[in-house]
Structures are given as structure tokens and as C-alpha cells.
PDB file of C-alpha atoms in Angstrom:
ATOM      1  CA  MET A   1     -41.836 -13.752  -6.263  1.00 58.00           C
ATOM      2  CA  ALA A   2     -38.597 -14.311  -7.038  1.00 81.00           C
ATOM      3  CA  ALA A   3     -38.879 -12.809 -10.800  1.00 82.00           C
ATOM      4  CA  ASP A   4     -40.792  -9.937  -9.987  1.00 85.00           C
ATOM      5  CA  THR A   5     -37.939  -8.993  -7.477  1.00 85.00           C
ATOM      6  CA  GLN A   6     -35.378  -9.999  -9.772  1.00 87.00           C
ATOM      7  CA  LYS A   7     -37.203  -7.111 -13.134  1.00 87.00           C
ATOM      8  CA  ALA A   8     -37.478  -4.003  -9.696  1.00 85.00           C
ATOM      9  CA  LEU A   9     -33.712  -4.878  -9.189  1.00 83.00           C
ATOM     10  CA  ARG A  10     -32.986  -4.618 -13.146  1.00 87.00           C
ATOM     11  CA  ILE A  11     -35.266  -1.505 -13.119  1.00 85.00           C
ATOM     12  CA  SER A  12     -33.876   0.342  -9.955  1.00 85.00           C
ATOM     13  CA  GLU A  13     -30.024  -0.563 -11.086  1.00 86.00           C
ATOM     14  CA  SER A  14     -30.813   0.711 -14.271  1.00 88.00           C
ATOM     15  CA  ARG A  15     -32.236   3.484 -12.871  1.00 89.00           C
ATOM     16  CA  TYR A  16     -29.276   4.357 -11.367  1.00 86.00           C
ATOM     17  CA  ARG A  17     -26.862   4.061 -14.225  1.00 87.00           C
ATOM     18  CA  ARG A  18     -28.764   6.556 -16.035  1.00 90.00           C
ATOM     19  CA  LEU A  19     -28.815   9.101 -13.067  1.00 87.00           C
ATOM     20  CA  PHE A  20     -24.958   8.677 -12.884  1.00 89.00           C
ATOM     21  CA  GLU A  21     -24.536   8.335 -16.786  1.00 90.00           C
ATOM     22  CA  ALA A  22     -27.158  11.336 -17.396  1.00 90.00           C
ATOM     23  CA  ALA A  23     -25.779  13.716 -14.811  1.00 91.00           C
ATOM     24  CA  GLN A  24     -24.638  17.200 -16.357  1.00 93.00           C
ATOM     25  CA  ASP A  25     -22.079  17.235 -12.879  1.00 95.00           C
ATOM     26  CA  GLY A  26     -18.980  15.081 -12.794  1.00 95.00           C
ATOM     27  CA  ILE A  27     -18.868  11.181 -10.943  1.00 95.00           C
ATOM     28  CA  LEU A  28     -16.316   9.754  -9.568  1.00 93.00           C
ATOM     29  CA  LEU A  29     -16.984   6.947  -6.998  1.00 93.00           C
ATOM     30  CA  LEU A  30     -13.842   5.284  -5.074  1.00 90.00           C
ATOM     31  CA  ASN A  31     -12.975   2.492  -2.723  1.00 89.00           C
ATOM     32  CA  ALA A  32     -12.756   4.769   0.739  1.00 85.00           C
ATOM     33  CA  ASP A  33      -9.445   2.730   2.154  1.00 84.00           C
ATOM     34  CA  THR A  34      -7.523   2.212  -1.766  1.00 85.00           C
ATOM     35  CA  GLY A  35      -8.629   5.520  -2.757  1.00 85.00           C
ATOM     36  CA  GLN A  36      -8.339   3.703  -6.535  1.00 91.00           C
ATOM     37  CA  ILE A  37     -11.059   5.638  -8.493  1.00 93.00           C
ATOM     38  CA  GLU A  38     -13.932   2.499  -9.598  1.00 93.00           C
ATOM     39  CA  ASP A  39     -15.584   3.975 -11.998  1.00 94.00           C
ATOM     40  CA  VAL A  40     -16.539   7.697 -13.886  1.00 96.00           C
ATOM     41  CA  ASN A  41     -19.658   9.285 -15.410  1.00 96.00           C
ATOM     42  CA  PRO A  42     -19.639  10.492 -18.927  1.00 97.00           C
ATOM     43  CA  TYR A  43     -19.146  13.910 -17.474  1.00 96.00           C
ATOM     44  CA  LEU A  44     -16.062  14.250 -16.221  1.00 95.00           C
ATOM     45  CA  ILE A  45     -15.139  12.360 -18.761  1.00 95.00           C
ATOM     46  CA  SER A  46     -15.560  14.494 -21.286  1.00 95.00           C
ATOM     47  CA  MET A  47     -14.863  17.323 -18.801  1.00 94.00           C
ATOM     48  CA  LEU A  48     -11.820  16.790 -18.510  1.00 93.00           C
ATOM     49  CA  GLY A  49     -10.742  14.255 -21.601  1.00 93.00           C
ATOM     50  CA  TYR A  50      -9.291  12.279 -19.934  1.00 92.00           C
ATOM     51  CA  SER A  51     -10.476   8.638 -20.417  1.00 93.00           C
ATOM     52  CA  HIS A  52     -12.193   5.858 -18.947  1.00 94.00           C
ATOM     53  CA  GLU A  53      -9.033   3.628 -18.576  1.00 94.00           C
ATOM     54  CA  GLU A  54      -7.184   7.108 -17.408  1.00 92.00           C
ATOM     55  CA  PHE A  55      -8.967   7.148 -14.049  1.00 93.00           C
ATOM     56  CA  LEU A  56      -9.961   3.268 -13.455  1.00 92.00           C
ATOM     57  CA  GLY A  57      -7.336   2.060 -10.351  1.00 90.00           C
ATOM     58  CA  LYS A  58      -6.203   5.055 -10.289  1.00 89.00           C
ATOM     59  CA  LYS A  59      -5.752   7.391  -7.694  1.00 85.00           C
ATOM     60  CA  LEU A  60      -7.568  10.023  -7.198  1.00 78.00           C
ATOM     61  CA  TRP A  61      -3.787  12.268  -6.918  1.00 78.00           C
ATOM     62  CA  GLU A  62      -2.520  10.270 -10.071  1.00 81.00           C
ATOM     63  CA  VAL A  63      -4.183  11.003 -12.665  1.00 80.00           C
ATOM     64  CA  GLY A  64      -3.370  14.686 -14.104  1.00 74.00           C
ATOM     65  CA  PRO A  65      -6.435  16.595 -13.070  1.00 73.00           C
ATOM     66  CA  PHE A  66      -5.847  15.863  -9.422  1.00 74.00           C
ATOM     67  CA  THR A  67      -2.407  16.042  -9.660  1.00 64.00           C
ATOM     68  CA  ASP A  68      -1.229  17.737  -6.352  1.00 70.00           C
ATOM     69  CA  LYS A  69      -0.510  15.102  -4.956  1.00 70.00           C
ATOM     70  CA  PRO A  70      -0.203  16.682  -1.056  1.00 77.00           C
ATOM     71  CA  GLN A  71      -3.152  18.737  -1.532  1.00 76.00           C
ATOM     72  CA  SER A  72      -4.705  15.206  -2.985  1.00 75.00           C
ATOM     73  CA  GLN A  73      -3.948  12.990  -0.202  1.00 77.00           C
ATOM     74  CA  GLU A  74      -4.491  15.446   2.430  1.00 80.00           C
ATOM     75  CA  MET A  75      -8.303  15.338   1.173  1.00 79.00           C
ATOM     76  CA  PHE A  76      -8.928  12.147   0.884  1.00 78.00           C
ATOM     77  CA  ALA A  77      -7.632  11.633   4.676  1.00 81.00           C
ATOM     78  CA  GLU A  78     -10.018  14.176   5.415  1.00 81.00           C
ATOM     79  CA  LEU A  79     -12.277  12.448   3.955  1.00 79.00           C
ATOM     80  CA  GLN A  80     -11.803   8.736   5.502  1.00 78.00           C
ATOM     81  CA  SER A  81     -11.827  10.599   8.680  1.00 81.00           C
ATOM     82  CA  LYS A  82     -15.088  13.026   8.609  1.00 86.00           C
ATOM     83  CA  GLY A  83     -16.794  11.287   5.889  1.00 83.00           C
ATOM     84  CA  TYR A  84     -17.246  14.273   4.154  1.00 87.00           C
ATOM     85  CA  VAL A  85     -15.006  17.637   2.614  1.00 88.00           C
ATOM     86  CA  ARG A  86     -15.532  20.077   0.916  1.00 89.00           C
ATOM     87  CA  TYR A  87     -13.963  22.836  -1.680  1.00 87.00           C
ATOM     88  CA  ASP A  88     -16.110  25.475  -4.125  1.00 89.00           C
ATOM     89  CA  ASP A  89     -13.189  26.658  -6.002  1.00 88.00           C
ATOM     90  CA  LEU A  90     -10.840  24.010  -7.006  1.00 85.00           C
ATOM     91  CA  PRO A  91      -9.213  24.672  -9.316  1.00 87.00           C
ATOM     92  CA  LEU A  92      -8.414  20.907 -12.034  1.00 88.00           C
ATOM     93  CA  LYS A  93      -5.922  20.472 -15.092  1.00 88.00           C
ATOM     94  CA  ALA A  94      -7.863  19.532 -18.128  1.00 91.00           C
ATOM     95  CA  LYS A  95      -5.855  17.110 -20.084  1.00 92.00           C
ATOM     96  CA  SER A  96      -5.794  20.328 -23.436  1.00 93.00           C
ATOM     97  CA  GLY A  97      -3.821  22.638 -19.958  1.00 91.00           C
ATOM     98  CA  ALA A  98      -7.197  24.142 -19.676  1.00 92.00           C
ATOM     99  CA  ILE A  99      -7.773  25.268 -16.303  1.00 90.00           C
ATOM    100  CA  ILE A 100     -11.084  24.487 -14.656  1.00 93.00           C
ATOM    101  CA  PRO A 101     -12.793  25.448 -11.396  1.00 93.00           C
ATOM    102  CA  VAL A 102     -14.924  22.981  -9.629  1.00 93.00           C
ATOM    103  CA  GLU A 103     -17.158  23.278  -6.096  1.00 94.00           C
ATOM    104  CA  PHE A 104     -16.219  19.649  -5.597  1.00 90.00           C
ATOM    105  CA  VAL A 105     -18.682  17.872  -2.263  1.00 93.00           C
ATOM    106  CA  SER A 106     -17.415  14.262  -1.731  1.00 91.00           C
ATOM    107  CA  ASN A 107     -19.193  11.651   1.014  1.00 91.00           C
ATOM    108  CA  ALA A 108     -18.839   7.681   2.103  1.00 89.00           C
ATOM    109  CA  TYR A 109     -21.020   6.336   3.466  1.00 88.00           C
ATOM    110  CA  ASP A 110     -21.796   2.376   3.288  1.00 86.00           C
ATOM    111  CA  CYS A 111     -22.405   0.560   0.288  1.00 84.00           C
ATOM    112  CA  GLU A 112     -23.615  -3.430   1.072  1.00 82.00           C
ATOM    113  CA  GLY A 113     -20.980  -3.291   3.627  1.00 85.00           C
ATOM    114  CA  ILE A 114     -17.708  -1.500   1.434  1.00 84.00           C
ATOM    115  CA  GLN A 115     -17.039   2.329   1.604  1.00 86.00           C
ATOM    116  CA  VAL A 116     -16.699   4.407  -0.854  1.00 89.00           C
ATOM    117  CA  ILE A 117     -16.382   7.987  -1.863  1.00 90.00           C
ATOM    118  CA  GLN A 118     -18.898   9.563  -3.958  1.00 92.00           C
ATOM    119  CA  CYS A 119     -17.032  12.745  -5.343  1.00 91.00           C
ATOM    120  CA  ASN A 120     -18.826  15.323  -7.291  1.00 95.00           C
ATOM    121  CA  ILE A 121     -17.966  18.242  -9.443  1.00 94.00           C
ATOM    122  CA  ARG A 122     -19.552  20.924 -11.044  1.00 95.00           C
ATOM    123  CA  ASN A 123     -18.246  22.810 -13.247  1.00 96.00           C
ATOM    124  CA  ILE A 124     -18.030  26.508 -12.206  1.00 95.00           C
ATOM    125  CA  SER A 125     -16.655  28.364 -15.186  1.00 93.00           C
ATOM    126  CA  GLU A 126     -19.563  30.444 -15.634  1.00 94.00           C
ATOM    127  CA  ARG A 127     -19.570  31.511 -12.164  1.00 93.00           C
ATOM    128  CA  HIS A 128     -16.352  32.835 -12.401  1.00 91.00           C
ATOM    129  CA  ALA A 129     -16.705  35.130 -15.769  1.00 92.00           C
ATOM    130  CA  ASP A 130     -20.194  36.082 -14.428  1.00 94.00           C
ATOM    131  CA  ARG A 131     -17.486  37.892 -11.039  1.00 93.00           C
ATOM    132  CA  ALA A 132     -15.321  38.519 -13.695  1.00 91.00           C
ATOM    133  CA  SER A 133     -18.250  40.335 -15.890  1.00 94.00           C
ATOM    134  CA  ILE A 134     -19.422  42.102 -12.162  1.00 94.00           C
ATOM    135  CA  LEU A 135     -16.382  43.478 -11.012  1.00 92.00           C
ATOM    136  CA  ARG A 136     -15.393  45.341 -15.018  1.00 91.00           C
ATOM    137  CA  LEU A 137     -18.358  46.460 -14.916  1.00 92.00           C
ATOM    138  CA  THR A 138     -18.914  47.981 -11.298  1.00 92.00           C
ATOM    139  CA  GLN A 139     -15.151  49.383 -12.037  1.00 91.00           C
ATOM    140  CA  LEU A 140     -16.566  51.305 -14.910  1.00 90.00           C
ATOM    141  CA  TYR A 141     -19.280  52.801 -13.310  1.00 93.00           C
ATOM    142  CA  ALA A 142     -17.123  54.174 -10.750  1.00 92.00           C
ATOM    143  CA  THR A 143     -14.999  55.797 -13.402  1.00 92.00           C
ATOM    144  CA  LEU A 144     -17.851  57.144 -14.952  1.00 93.00           C
ATOM    145  CA  SER A 145     -18.718  58.704 -11.251  1.00 94.00           C
ATOM    146  CA  GLN A 146     -15.859  60.293 -10.823  1.00 94.00           C
ATOM    147  CA  CYS A 147     -15.841  61.273 -14.295  1.00 92.00           C
ATOM    148  CA  ASN A 148     -19.071  63.245 -13.522  1.00 93.00           C
ATOM    149  CA  ARG A 149     -17.523  64.887 -10.368  1.00 94.00           C
ATOM    150  CA  ALA A 150     -15.689  66.421 -13.027  1.00 93.00           C
ATOM    151  CA  ILE A 151     -17.865  67.743 -15.248  1.00 93.00           C
ATOM    152  CA  VAL A 152     -19.028  69.021 -11.723  1.00 94.00           C
ATOM    153  CA  HIS A 153     -15.657  70.202 -10.018  1.00 94.00           C
ATOM    154  CA  SER A 154     -14.309  71.317 -13.082  1.00 93.00           C
ATOM    155  CA  SER A 155     -12.932  75.391 -13.871  1.00 94.00           C
ATOM    156  CA  SER A 156     -11.775  74.634 -17.312  1.00 93.00           C
ATOM    157  CA  GLU A 157     -12.024  72.529 -20.128  1.00 90.00           C
ATOM    158  CA  ALA A 158      -8.113  71.564 -20.145  1.00 89.00           C
ATOM    159  CA  GLU A 159      -8.694  70.633 -16.606  1.00 93.00           C
ATOM    160  CA  LEU A 160     -12.049  68.058 -17.017  1.00 93.00           C
ATOM    161  CA  LEU A 161     -10.295  66.481 -20.373  1.00 92.00           C
ATOM    162  CA  GLN A 162      -7.210  65.889 -17.798  1.00 92.00           C
ATOM    163  CA  THR A 163      -8.700  64.666 -15.100  1.00 93.00           C
ATOM    164  CA  ILE A 164     -10.641  62.254 -17.436  1.00 92.00           C
ATOM    165  CA  CYS A 165      -8.152  60.307 -18.685  1.00 92.00           C
ATOM    166  CA  ARG A 166      -6.601  60.631 -15.075  1.00 93.00           C
ATOM    167  CA  VAL A 167      -9.587  59.163 -13.832  1.00 93.00           C
ATOM    168  CA  ALA A 168     -10.233  56.343 -17.086  1.00 92.00           C
ATOM    169  CA  VAL A 169      -6.592  54.967 -16.340  1.00 93.00           C
ATOM    170  CA  GLN A 170      -6.425  55.599 -12.527  1.00 91.00           C
ATOM    171  CA  SER A 171      -9.116  53.752 -11.939  1.00 88.00           C
ATOM    172  CA  GLY A 172     -11.276  52.354 -15.305  1.00 87.00           C
ATOM    173  CA  GLY A 173      -8.661  50.120 -15.896  1.00 85.00           C
ATOM    174  CA  MET A 174      -7.508  51.432 -18.982  1.00 87.00           C
ATOM    175  CA  LYS A 175      -3.585  51.588 -20.637  1.00 92.00           C
ATOM    176  CA  MET A 176      -3.852  54.593 -21.865  1.00 91.00           C
ATOM    177  CA  ALA A 177      -6.949  57.495 -21.987  1.00 90.00           C
ATOM    178  CA  TRP A 178      -6.441  60.710 -24.568  1.00 88.00           C
ATOM    179  CA  VAL A 179      -9.345  62.633 -26.319  1.00 88.00           C
ATOM    180  CA  GLY A 180      -9.116  63.978 -29.569  1.00 86.00           C
ATOM    181  CA  MET A 181     -11.508  66.492 -31.305  1.00 84.00           C
ATOM    182  CA  LEU A 182     -12.778  67.050 -34.702  1.00 85.00           C
ATOM    183  CA  ASN A 183     -11.707  69.358 -36.487  1.00 83.00           C
ATOM    184  CA  SER A 184     -14.458  71.070 -38.590  1.00 81.00           C
ATOM    185  CA  ASP A 185     -11.895  71.690 -41.922  1.00 84.00           C
ATOM    186  CA  THR A 186     -10.624  68.535 -42.070  1.00 84.00           C
ATOM    187  CA  PRO A 187     -11.969  65.478 -41.102  1.00 81.00           C
ATOM    188  CA  MET A 188      -8.896  64.516 -39.172  1.00 85.00           C
ATOM    189  CA  LEU A 189      -8.959  63.851 -35.217  1.00 85.00           C
ATOM    190  CA  GLU A 190      -6.891  66.095 -32.555  1.00 82.00           C
ATOM    191  CA  PRO A 191      -5.860  65.063 -29.454  1.00 80.00           C
ATOM    192  CA  ARG A 192      -7.021  67.414 -26.517  1.00 75.00           C
ATOM    193  CA  SER A 193      -5.317  65.890 -23.555  1.00 62.00           C
TER     194      SER A 193
END
């Protein structure tokens, strides 16, 4: 029976170690009393560019990505008192200097009489890029709508072209705008507004 129990324990430990190492989110394990990092998974090491050794034994605010010491200490104090903390959009600094937006969720729990804090860190860079793309497309559609209104309401070609250029700059986010027409006699593009 003891051999079966030992085998089941080894399988369980192996399974959870694989989950930790294969996770596609960053995971930090901290000692809840001292705040020292006890383990970090490969995904977080890869995402931030710090080695396993650069994380281990340090407090959260002693590691490069979490260098906002007051915020990190405040987060740790909140974790100790509430047992849970969540940040939907926290910027972390990679070793390369790149800023990586992350979703940061931490909770404290008891593990065989030792208080542990588990921090799950999800890279949300794609979410940021998608949001920026949606904002840019919304801006372009609004500009197009204003240009369509100008087509309907302008009383002359000159007024139409000036309005379209103004809308492109003021609403479309363009640095400058002009309209050119192809000269039928030469292959030249000539400005019209």
C-alpha cells in the first residue's frame, strides 16, 4: 500500500510540475510571509527575459519588471490582508526595456502549513493591439462618414475638396492632406486643394 501511495504522489507531483512548466501564462510563487520569490515558470522567464536565478530569493519589488517599489509593496500588503489582488492592465518592464501590458491575478493559500502566494501573469499585448486597431478603424469610418456628408452638402468642387482635406486632418488623424488630379496632357499629378 505504501508503494502505491508513493507512486500516486510522484505521479501527482509530476503532473502539477508539468502544468506549472507548460502553462502559457507567467506564474510566480512567493512566500507569503517574506515576499520572496520561490519559483517562476519558463513562460514568465521567456516573456520578461530574466533568468530563473534573477527571480529566485528576491522580493517582488527587487526584480526588474516590478521596480515600482511602492506599488509592489502596496500590492503585497493587500495580498497579505485580503488574500487576493487583481490588476487588469499592469505594465511590466522586460529586461530588454520593452513595456509589456499584463493582467496580474494573485491569491494566497495554505500549502502544507506554509502560506504561499501564486501570481498568474497573462500577456495582454495582443488585446492592446486589437483595441488600438479598433480605435483606428472607428476613426477612419467616422472620417469617411464626414467625407460622404461633404459630398452631399458641398456647393462647389473647391468647397468639397477643402472640406475633405480638413476632415482628413482634423478627424482622420492625418498630418496633412491634399487632393491631386491627373493632368490628361502630361503624366503629372496636380494639386487641386
